[in-house]
CSV table of C-alpha atoms and ligand atoms in Angstrom, one decimal:
chain,number,residue,atom,x,y,z
A,165,MET,CA,-66.9,-39.1,-51.3
A,166,GLN,CA,-63.7,-40.8,-50.5
A,167,LEU,CA,-64.2,-42.0,-46.9
A,168,SER,CA,-61.9,-44.6,-45.3
A,169,HIS,CA,-64.5,-46.3,-43.0
A,170,TYR,CA,-68.0,-46.2,-44.4
A,171,PRO,CA,-70.6,-47.1,-43.1
A,172,ALA,CA,-69.4,-45.9,-39.7
A,173,LYS,CA,-68.7,-48.4,-36.9
A,174,LEU,CA,-71.0,-48.7,-33.9
A,175,GLN,CA,-68.7,-49.6,-31.0
A,176,PRO,CA,-70.4,-51.1,-27.9
A,177,LEU,CA,-68.7,-50.1,-24.5
A,178,GLN,CA,-68.4,-52.5,-21.5
A,179,ASP,CA,-68.4,-51.2,-18.0
A,180,ASN,CA,-69.7,-52.6,-14.7
A,181,LEU,CA,-71.5,-49.3,-14.2
A,182,PHE,CA,-73.6,-50.0,-17.3
A,183,GLY,CA,-74.6,-53.4,-15.9
A,184,GLU,CA,-75.5,-51.9,-12.6
A,185,LYS,CA,-77.7,-49.3,-14.2
A,186,ALA,CA,-79.1,-51.8,-16.7
A,187,ILE,CA,-78.3,-49.6,-19.7
A,188,GLN,CA,-76.4,-50.2,-22.9
A,189,LEU,CA,-74.0,-47.7,-24.5
A,190,SER,CA,-72.4,-47.6,-27.9
A,191,VAL,CA,-70.4,-44.9,-29.7
A,192,LEU,CA,-71.0,-44.2,-33.4
A,193,ARG,CA,-67.5,-43.7,-34.7
A,194,LEU,CA,-68.0,-40.9,-37.3
A,195,ASP,CA,-64.5,-39.8,-36.2
A,196,GLU,CA,-63.1,-42.8,-38.2
A,197,LEU,CA,-64.6,-41.7,-41.5
A,198,HIS,CA,-61.6,-39.5,-42.2
A,199,PRO,CA,-58.4,-38.7,-40.2
A,200,VAL,CA,-58.7,-34.9,-40.5
A,201,VAL,CA,-62.3,-34.1,-41.5
A,202,SER,CA,-65.0,-34.3,-38.8
A,203,GLY,CA,-67.7,-36.9,-39.6
A,204,ASN,CA,-70.7,-34.7,-38.9
A,205,LYS,CA,-69.3,-31.9,-41.1
A,206,LEU,CA,-69.4,-34.2,-44.2
A,207,PHE,CA,-73.0,-35.1,-43.5
A,208,LYS,CA,-73.9,-31.4,-43.1
A,209,LEU,CA,-72.1,-30.4,-46.3
A,210,GLN,CA,-73.3,-33.1,-48.6
A,211,LEU,CA,-76.4,-31.4,-49.9
A,212,PHE,CA,-74.6,-28.1,-50.4
A,213,LEU,CA,-72.0,-29.8,-52.6
A,214,LYS,CA,-74.7,-31.6,-54.5
A,215,GLN,CA,-76.4,-28.3,-55.2
A,216,ALA,CA,-73.2,-26.6,-56.3
A,217,VAL,CA,-72.5,-29.5,-58.7
A,218,GLU,CA,-76.1,-29.4,-60.1
A,219,GLU,CA,-76.0,-25.7,-60.6
A,220,ASN,CA,-72.6,-25.8,-62.3
A,221,LYS,CA,-70.9,-23.6,-59.7
A,222,THR,CA,-67.2,-22.9,-59.9
A,223,GLY,CA,-66.8,-23.4,-56.2
A,224,VAL,CA,-68.1,-22.9,-52.7
A,225,LEU,CA,-67.4,-20.1,-50.3
A,226,THR,CA,-67.7,-20.4,-46.6
A,227,PHE,CA,-66.6,-18.9,-43.2
A,228,GLY,CA,-64.8,-20.1,-40.0
A,229,GLY,CA,-62.3,-19.3,-37.3
A,230,PRO,CA,-58.6,-20.4,-37.6
A,231,TYR,CA,-59.4,-23.8,-35.8
A,232,SER,CA,-62.7,-24.4,-37.6
A,233,ASN,CA,-63.5,-28.1,-38.3
A,234,HIS,CA,-66.1,-26.8,-40.7
A,235,LEU,CA,-63.5,-25.0,-42.9
A,236,VAL,CA,-61.3,-28.1,-43.3
A,237,ALA,CA,-64.4,-30.2,-44.1
A,238,ALA,CA,-65.6,-27.7,-46.7
A,239,ALA,CA,-62.1,-27.6,-48.4
A,240,PHE,CA,-62.0,-31.4,-48.5
A,241,ALA,CA,-65.6,-31.9,-49.7
A,242,ALA,CA,-65.1,-29.2,-52.4
A,243,ARG,CA,-62.0,-30.9,-53.7
A,244,GLU,CA,-63.7,-34.3,-53.8
A,245,ASN,CA,-66.4,-32.7,-56.0
A,246,ASP,CA,-63.8,-31.0,-58.3
A,247,LEU,CA,-65.0,-27.6,-57.1
A,248,LYS,CA,-62.9,-24.7,-55.9
A,249,SER,CA,-63.2,-23.4,-52.3
A,250,VAL,CA,-62.8,-20.1,-50.6
A,251,GLY,CA,-62.6,-19.8,-46.9
A,252,PHE,CA,-63.2,-16.5,-45.1
A,253,VAL,CA,-61.2,-16.7,-41.9
A,254,ARG,CA,-61.9,-14.6,-38.9
A,255,GLY,CA,-59.1,-12.4,-37.8
A,256,GLU,CA,-55.7,-11.1,-39.1
A,257,GLN,CA,-53.5,-13.4,-41.1
A,258,PRO,CA,-51.1,-15.1,-38.6
A,259,ALA,CA,-47.4,-15.4,-39.2
A,260,ILE,CA,-47.7,-19.2,-39.0
A,261,LEU,CA,-50.9,-20.9,-40.1
A,262,SER,CA,-52.7,-23.2,-37.6
A,263,HIS,CA,-52.8,-26.9,-38.3
A,264,THR,CA,-56.3,-26.4,-39.4
A,265,LEU,CA,-55.6,-23.7,-41.9
A,266,GLU,CA,-52.6,-25.7,-43.2
A,267,ALA,CA,-55.0,-28.6,-43.9
A,268,CYS,CA,-57.4,-26.2,-45.7
A,269,ASP,CA,-54.5,-25.0,-47.8
A,270,SER,CA,-53.4,-28.5,-48.6
A,271,TYR,CA,-57.0,-29.2,-49.9
A,272,GLY,CA,-56.7,-26.2,-52.2
A,273,MET,CA,-58.8,-23.8,-50.3
A,274,LYS,CA,-58.1,-20.1,-51.0
A,275,LEU,CA,-57.9,-18.4,-47.6
A,276,GLN,CA,-59.1,-14.8,-47.2
A,277,PHE,CA,-58.4,-13.3,-43.8
A,278,ILE,CA,-61.0,-10.7,-42.7
A,279,THR,CA,-61.1,-8.5,-39.6
A,280,ARG,CA,-63.4,-9.5,-36.7
A,281,ASP,CA,-65.6,-6.5,-37.5
A,282,ASP,CA,-66.0,-7.5,-41.1
A,283,TYR,CA,-66.5,-11.1,-40.1
A,284,ALA,CA,-69.4,-10.1,-37.9
A,285,LYS,CA,-71.1,-8.6,-41.0
A,286,LYS,CA,-71.1,-11.8,-42.9
A,287,PHE,CA,-74.9,-12.1,-42.8
A,288,GLU,CA,-75.4,-8.5,-44.1
A,289,PRO,CA,-76.6,-8.5,-47.7
A,290,GLY,CA,-74.4,-5.6,-48.9
A,291,PHE,CA,-71.3,-7.2,-47.5
A,292,LEU,CA,-71.9,-10.5,-49.3
A,293,ASN,CA,-72.6,-8.7,-52.6
A,294,ASP,CA,-69.0,-7.4,-52.6
A,295,ILE,CA,-67.7,-10.9,-51.9
A,296,PHE,CA,-69.8,-12.3,-54.8
A,297,GLN,CA,-68.2,-9.9,-57.2
A,298,SER,CA,-64.7,-11.1,-56.2
A,299,PHE,CA,-65.8,-14.8,-56.5
A,300,PRO,CA,-68.4,-15.1,-59.1
A,301,ASN,CA,-70.5,-18.3,-59.4
A,302,HIS,CA,-69.6,-19.6,-56.0
A,303,LEU,CA,-72.2,-21.2,-53.7
A,304,VAL,CA,-72.3,-19.6,-50.3
A,305,ILE,CA,-72.4,-22.1,-47.4
A,306,PRO,CA,-73.2,-20.5,-44.0
A,307,GLU,CA,-70.7,-20.9,-41.2
A,308,GLY,CA,-71.0,-24.4,-39.7
A,309,GLY,CA,-73.5,-25.4,-42.4
A,310,TYR,CA,-76.2,-23.6,-40.3
A,311,ASP,CA,-79.1,-23.9,-42.7
A,312,PRO,CA,-82.0,-26.4,-43.1
A,313,LEU,CA,-80.0,-27.9,-46.0
A,314,GLY,CA,-77.2,-28.7,-43.5
A,315,SER,CA,-79.7,-30.4,-41.2
A,316,GLN,CA,-81.2,-32.4,-44.0
A,317,GLY,CA,-77.8,-33.7,-44.8
A,318,ALA,CA,-77.1,-34.5,-41.1
A,319,ALA,CA,-80.4,-36.4,-40.9
A,320,ARG,CA,-78.7,-39.2,-42.8
A,321,ILE,CA,-76.6,-39.9,-39.7
A,322,MET,CA,-79.7,-41.6,-38.3
A,323,ASP,CA,-79.3,-44.3,-41.1
A,324,GLU,CA,-76.3,-45.5,-39.1
A,325,ILE,CA,-78.2,-45.8,-35.8
A,326,PRO,CA,-80.2,-49.0,-34.9
A,327,ALA,CA,-83.9,-48.6,-34.7
A,328,GLU,CA,-84.1,-49.9,-31.1
A,329,THR,CA,-82.0,-47.1,-29.8
A,330,THR,CA,-83.8,-45.1,-27.1
A,331,HIS,CA,-81.4,-42.2,-26.5
A,332,ILE,CA,-79.1,-40.5,-29.0
A,333,CYS,CA,-76.4,-38.2,-27.5
A,334,CYS,CA,-74.7,-35.5,-29.5
A,335,ALA,CA,-72.5,-32.4,-29.0
A,336,VAL,CA,-73.9,-29.0,-30.0
A,337,GLY,CA,-72.2,-26.1,-31.7
A,338,THR,CA,-74.6,-24.4,-34.2
A,339,ALA,CA,-77.2,-27.1,-33.5
A,340,THR,CA,-77.4,-28.2,-37.2
A,341,THR,CA,-76.3,-31.8,-36.5
A,342,VAL,CA,-78.8,-32.2,-33.6
A,343,ALA,CA,-81.5,-30.8,-35.8
A,344,GLY,CA,-80.6,-33.4,-38.4
A,345,LEU,CA,-80.9,-36.2,-35.9
A,346,LEU,CA,-84.3,-34.9,-34.9
A,347,LEU,CA,-85.4,-34.9,-38.6
A,348,GLY,CA,-84.3,-38.6,-38.9
A,349,ALA,CA,-85.4,-39.9,-35.5
A,350,LYS,CA,-88.6,-41.7,-34.5
A,351,PRO,CA,-90.8,-39.8,-32.0
A,352,ASN,CA,-90.0,-42.3,-29.2
A,353,GLN,CA,-86.2,-41.8,-29.6
A,354,LYS,CA,-84.9,-39.0,-27.3
A,355,ILE,CA,-82.1,-36.7,-28.5
A,356,VAL,CA,-79.9,-35.5,-25.7
A,357,ALA,CA,-77.9,-32.5,-26.8
A,358,PHE,CA,-74.7,-31.5,-25.0
A,359,SER,CA,-73.9,-27.9,-25.4
A,360,ALA,CA,-70.2,-26.9,-26.1
A,361,LEU,CA,-71.2,-23.3,-25.7
A,362,ARG,CA,-72.1,-21.4,-22.6
A,363,GLY,CA,-75.8,-20.7,-22.3
A,364,LEU,CA,-77.0,-21.3,-25.9
A,365,SER,CA,-80.1,-19.2,-25.1
A,366,ASP,CA,-81.5,-19.3,-28.7
A,367,PHE,CA,-81.3,-23.1,-29.0
A,368,GLY,CA,-85.1,-23.5,-29.4
A,369,ASP,CA,-85.2,-20.8,-32.2
A,370,ARG,CA,-82.3,-22.5,-33.9
A,371,ILE,CA,-84.0,-26.0,-33.8
A,372,GLN,CA,-87.2,-24.5,-35.1
A,373,TYR,CA,-85.4,-22.7,-38.0
A,374,LEU,CA,-83.4,-25.8,-38.9
A,375,THR,CA,-86.2,-28.4,-38.7
A,376,GLY,CA,-89.4,-26.4,-39.3
A,377,LEU,CA,-90.8,-28.3,-36.3
A,378,GLU,CA,-92.2,-26.9,-33.1
A,379,TYR,CA,-89.6,-27.1,-30.4
A,380,LYS,CA,-92.1,-28.0,-27.7
A,381,ASP,CA,-93.3,-31.0,-29.6
A,382,LEU,CA,-89.8,-32.5,-29.9
A,383,ASN,CA,-88.3,-35.4,-27.9
A,384,LEU,CA,-85.2,-33.3,-27.2
A,385,GLU,CA,-83.3,-32.3,-24.1
A,386,LEU,CA,-80.5,-29.7,-24.0
A,387,VAL,CA,-77.8,-30.4,-21.4
A,388,ASN,CA,-75.9,-27.3,-20.4
A,389,GLU,CA,-73.7,-28.3,-17.4
A,390,TYR,CA,-70.7,-29.8,-19.3
A,391,ASP,CA,-69.2,-26.9,-21.2
A,392,PHE,CA,-66.2,-26.6,-18.8
A,393,GLY,CA,-66.6,-22.8,-18.6
A,394,GLY,CA,-67.5,-22.1,-22.2
A,395,TYR,CA,-66.7,-22.8,-25.8
A,396,ALA,CA,-63.1,-24.1,-26.3
A,397,LYS,CA,-62.4,-23.7,-22.5
A,398,LYS,CA,-60.5,-26.7,-21.1
A,399,ASN,CA,-58.8,-27.8,-17.9
A,400,GLN,CA,-56.8,-30.7,-16.5
A,401,GLN,CA,-60.0,-32.5,-15.3
A,402,LEU,CA,-61.1,-32.7,-18.9
A,403,PHE,CA,-57.8,-33.9,-20.2
A,404,ASP,CA,-57.7,-36.5,-17.4
A,405,PHE,CA,-61.1,-37.8,-18.4
A,406,MET,CA,-60.2,-37.9,-22.1
A,407,ASN,CA,-57.0,-39.9,-21.3
A,408,GLN,CA,-58.9,-42.3,-19.0
A,409,PHE,CA,-61.6,-42.8,-21.6
A,410,TYR,CA,-59.0,-43.5,-24.2
A,411,LEU,CA,-57.2,-46.0,-22.0
A,412,GLN,CA,-60.4,-47.8,-21.2
A,413,TYR,CA,-62.1,-47.9,-24.6
A,414,GLN,CA,-59.4,-46.9,-27.2
A,415,ILE,CA,-61.6,-44.0,-28.3
A,416,PRO,CA,-59.9,-40.7,-28.8
A,417,THR,CA,-62.1,-37.6,-28.2
A,418,ASP,CA,-61.6,-34.0,-28.9
A,419,MET,CA,-61.4,-31.3,-26.3
A,420,ILE,CA,-64.1,-28.9,-27.7
A,421,TYR,CA,-67.1,-31.2,-28.3
A,422,THR,CA,-66.8,-35.0,-27.9
A,423,GLY,CA,-64.6,-35.1,-24.8
A,424,LYS,CA,-67.1,-32.8,-22.9
A,425,MET,CA,-70.1,-34.8,-24.2
A,426,MET,CA,-68.7,-38.2,-23.1
A,427,PHE,CA,-67.8,-36.6,-19.7
A,428,GLY,CA,-71.4,-35.5,-19.4
A,429,VAL,CA,-72.8,-38.8,-20.6
A,430,MET,CA,-70.9,-40.8,-18.0
A,431,GLN,CA,-71.9,-38.3,-15.2
A,432,ARG,CA,-75.5,-38.5,-16.3
A,433,ILE,CA,-75.4,-42.3,-16.2
A,434,ARG,CA,-74.1,-42.2,-12.6
A,435,GLU,CA,-77.0,-39.8,-11.8
A,436,ASN,CA,-79.6,-42.2,-13.2
A,437,PHE,CA,-80.7,-39.8,-15.9
A,438,PHE,CA,-81.1,-42.7,-18.3
A,439,PRO,CA,-83.9,-45.1,-17.2
A,440,PRO,CA,-83.1,-48.9,-16.9
A,441,GLY,CA,-83.4,-50.6,-20.3
A,442,SER,CA,-82.0,-47.5,-22.1
A,443,LYS,CA,-80.1,-48.3,-25.3
A,444,ILE,CA,-77.9,-45.2,-25.8
A,445,VAL,CA,-75.9,-44.2,-28.8
A,446,CYS,CA,-73.3,-41.4,-28.5
A,447,VAL,CA,-72.5,-39.8,-31.8
A,448,HIS,CA,-68.7,-39.3,-32.0
A,449,THR,CA,-68.7,-36.3,-34.4
A,450,GLY,CA,-64.8,-36.3,-34.8
A,451,GLY,CA,-62.9,-33.0,-34.4
A,452,LEU,CA,-59.7,-34.7,-33.4
A,453,GLN,CA,-57.5,-32.5,-35.6
A,454,GLY,CA,-58.2,-29.7,-33.1
A,455,ASN,CA,-56.2,-31.5,-30.4
A,456,GLN,CA,-53.1,-30.8,-32.4
A,457,SER,CA,-52.9,-27.3,-31.0
A,458,LEU,CA,-52.2,-28.8,-27.5
A,459,PRO,CA,-48.7,-29.1,-26.0
A,460,ALA,CA,-47.2,-32.5,-26.7
A,461,GLY,CA,-47.9,-35.0,-23.9
A,462,THR,CA,-51.2,-33.4,-22.8
A,463,LEU,CA,-53.0,-36.4,-24.2
A,464,VAL,CA,-52.0,-40.1,-24.2
A,465,PHE,CA,-53.2,-40.4,-27.8
A,466,ASP,CA,-52.9,-38.2,-30.9
B,12,LIG,C1,-68.8,-28.8,-35.5
B,12,LIG,C2,-68.8,-29.9,-34.6
B,12,LIG,C3,-69.9,-30.2,-33.7
B,12,LIG,C4,-71.1,-29.3,-33.6
B,12,LIG,O1,-71.9,-29.5,-34.7
B,12,LIG,P1,-73.1,-28.5,-35.0
B,12,LIG,O2,-73.8,-29.0,-36.1
B,12,LIG,O3,-72.5,-27.1,-35.4
B,12,LIG,O4,-73.9,-28.3,-33.8
B,12,LIG,C5,-69.8,-31.3,-32.9
B,12,LIG,N1,-68.7,-32.0,-32.8
B,12,LIG,C6,-67.6,-31.8,-33.6
B,12,LIG,C7,-66.4,-32.7,-33.5
B,12,LIG,C8,-67.6,-30.7,-34.5
B,12,LIG,O5,-66.6,-30.5,-35.3
């Protein structure tokens, strides 16, 4: 795959607070792998693409909303592998395409808009059969790469994280990326999962499905307090934090996942959640293209 910065950079952060608490913190800059495509999405997609190539598929077919980082990544990854791509987009076709869908289109993805009701049926076998007939010989990738194959691809993110790391922080959507980290982590490394969704009551079932491991045996903690009201909800406090974090460390974050995660991590450090001696790595999963839907001037970076 054509990635501009690979292997990913591990950026150590300096702050008096970290000295005071006797912890170390670094950010794994998967956001730098590609300007538009989220780093974690490429990891999650890689084994699907490999399978499609090995099985001589014509293309891949997947699903997402009009701002989906997964859709752009699938469009990009398919093109890199000389495969076609079809994206089923939730909702009516808008008069003007979102930045995200523009990017999908520029990577050659065929966009098919489907009503919310039909979209909800995407896991029903009969519904998929109809789709298969319109797009023969396409590999179906579940929304967000939510499949054990997606997690096995994401497990390779652990190759970028030093062995002495004690805590690995990551944002959660479908939980596929966190499941991958668990597959690649050593038992003494704790995964701290920051939910971008309200509640996420089926997190344990998801992790079990994705990893095949017993949830209760895992060194994993789900943190639920930093969703800012729910998925894609945002407010001035979040923007202020993202701006201040950028000015201090020159690290841009996105408003859906990584901004909220870093806000939560800093708060948890102040509250002594991480014991002295902790070596923390925060996985910057990317997603920066989503900030383009904000009014100009909201953020000090773009
Ligand atoms: C999709 C995404 C996530 C969530 O990943 P999951 O594997 O679905 O949990 C986190 N961060 C960014 C930037 C994303 O685009």
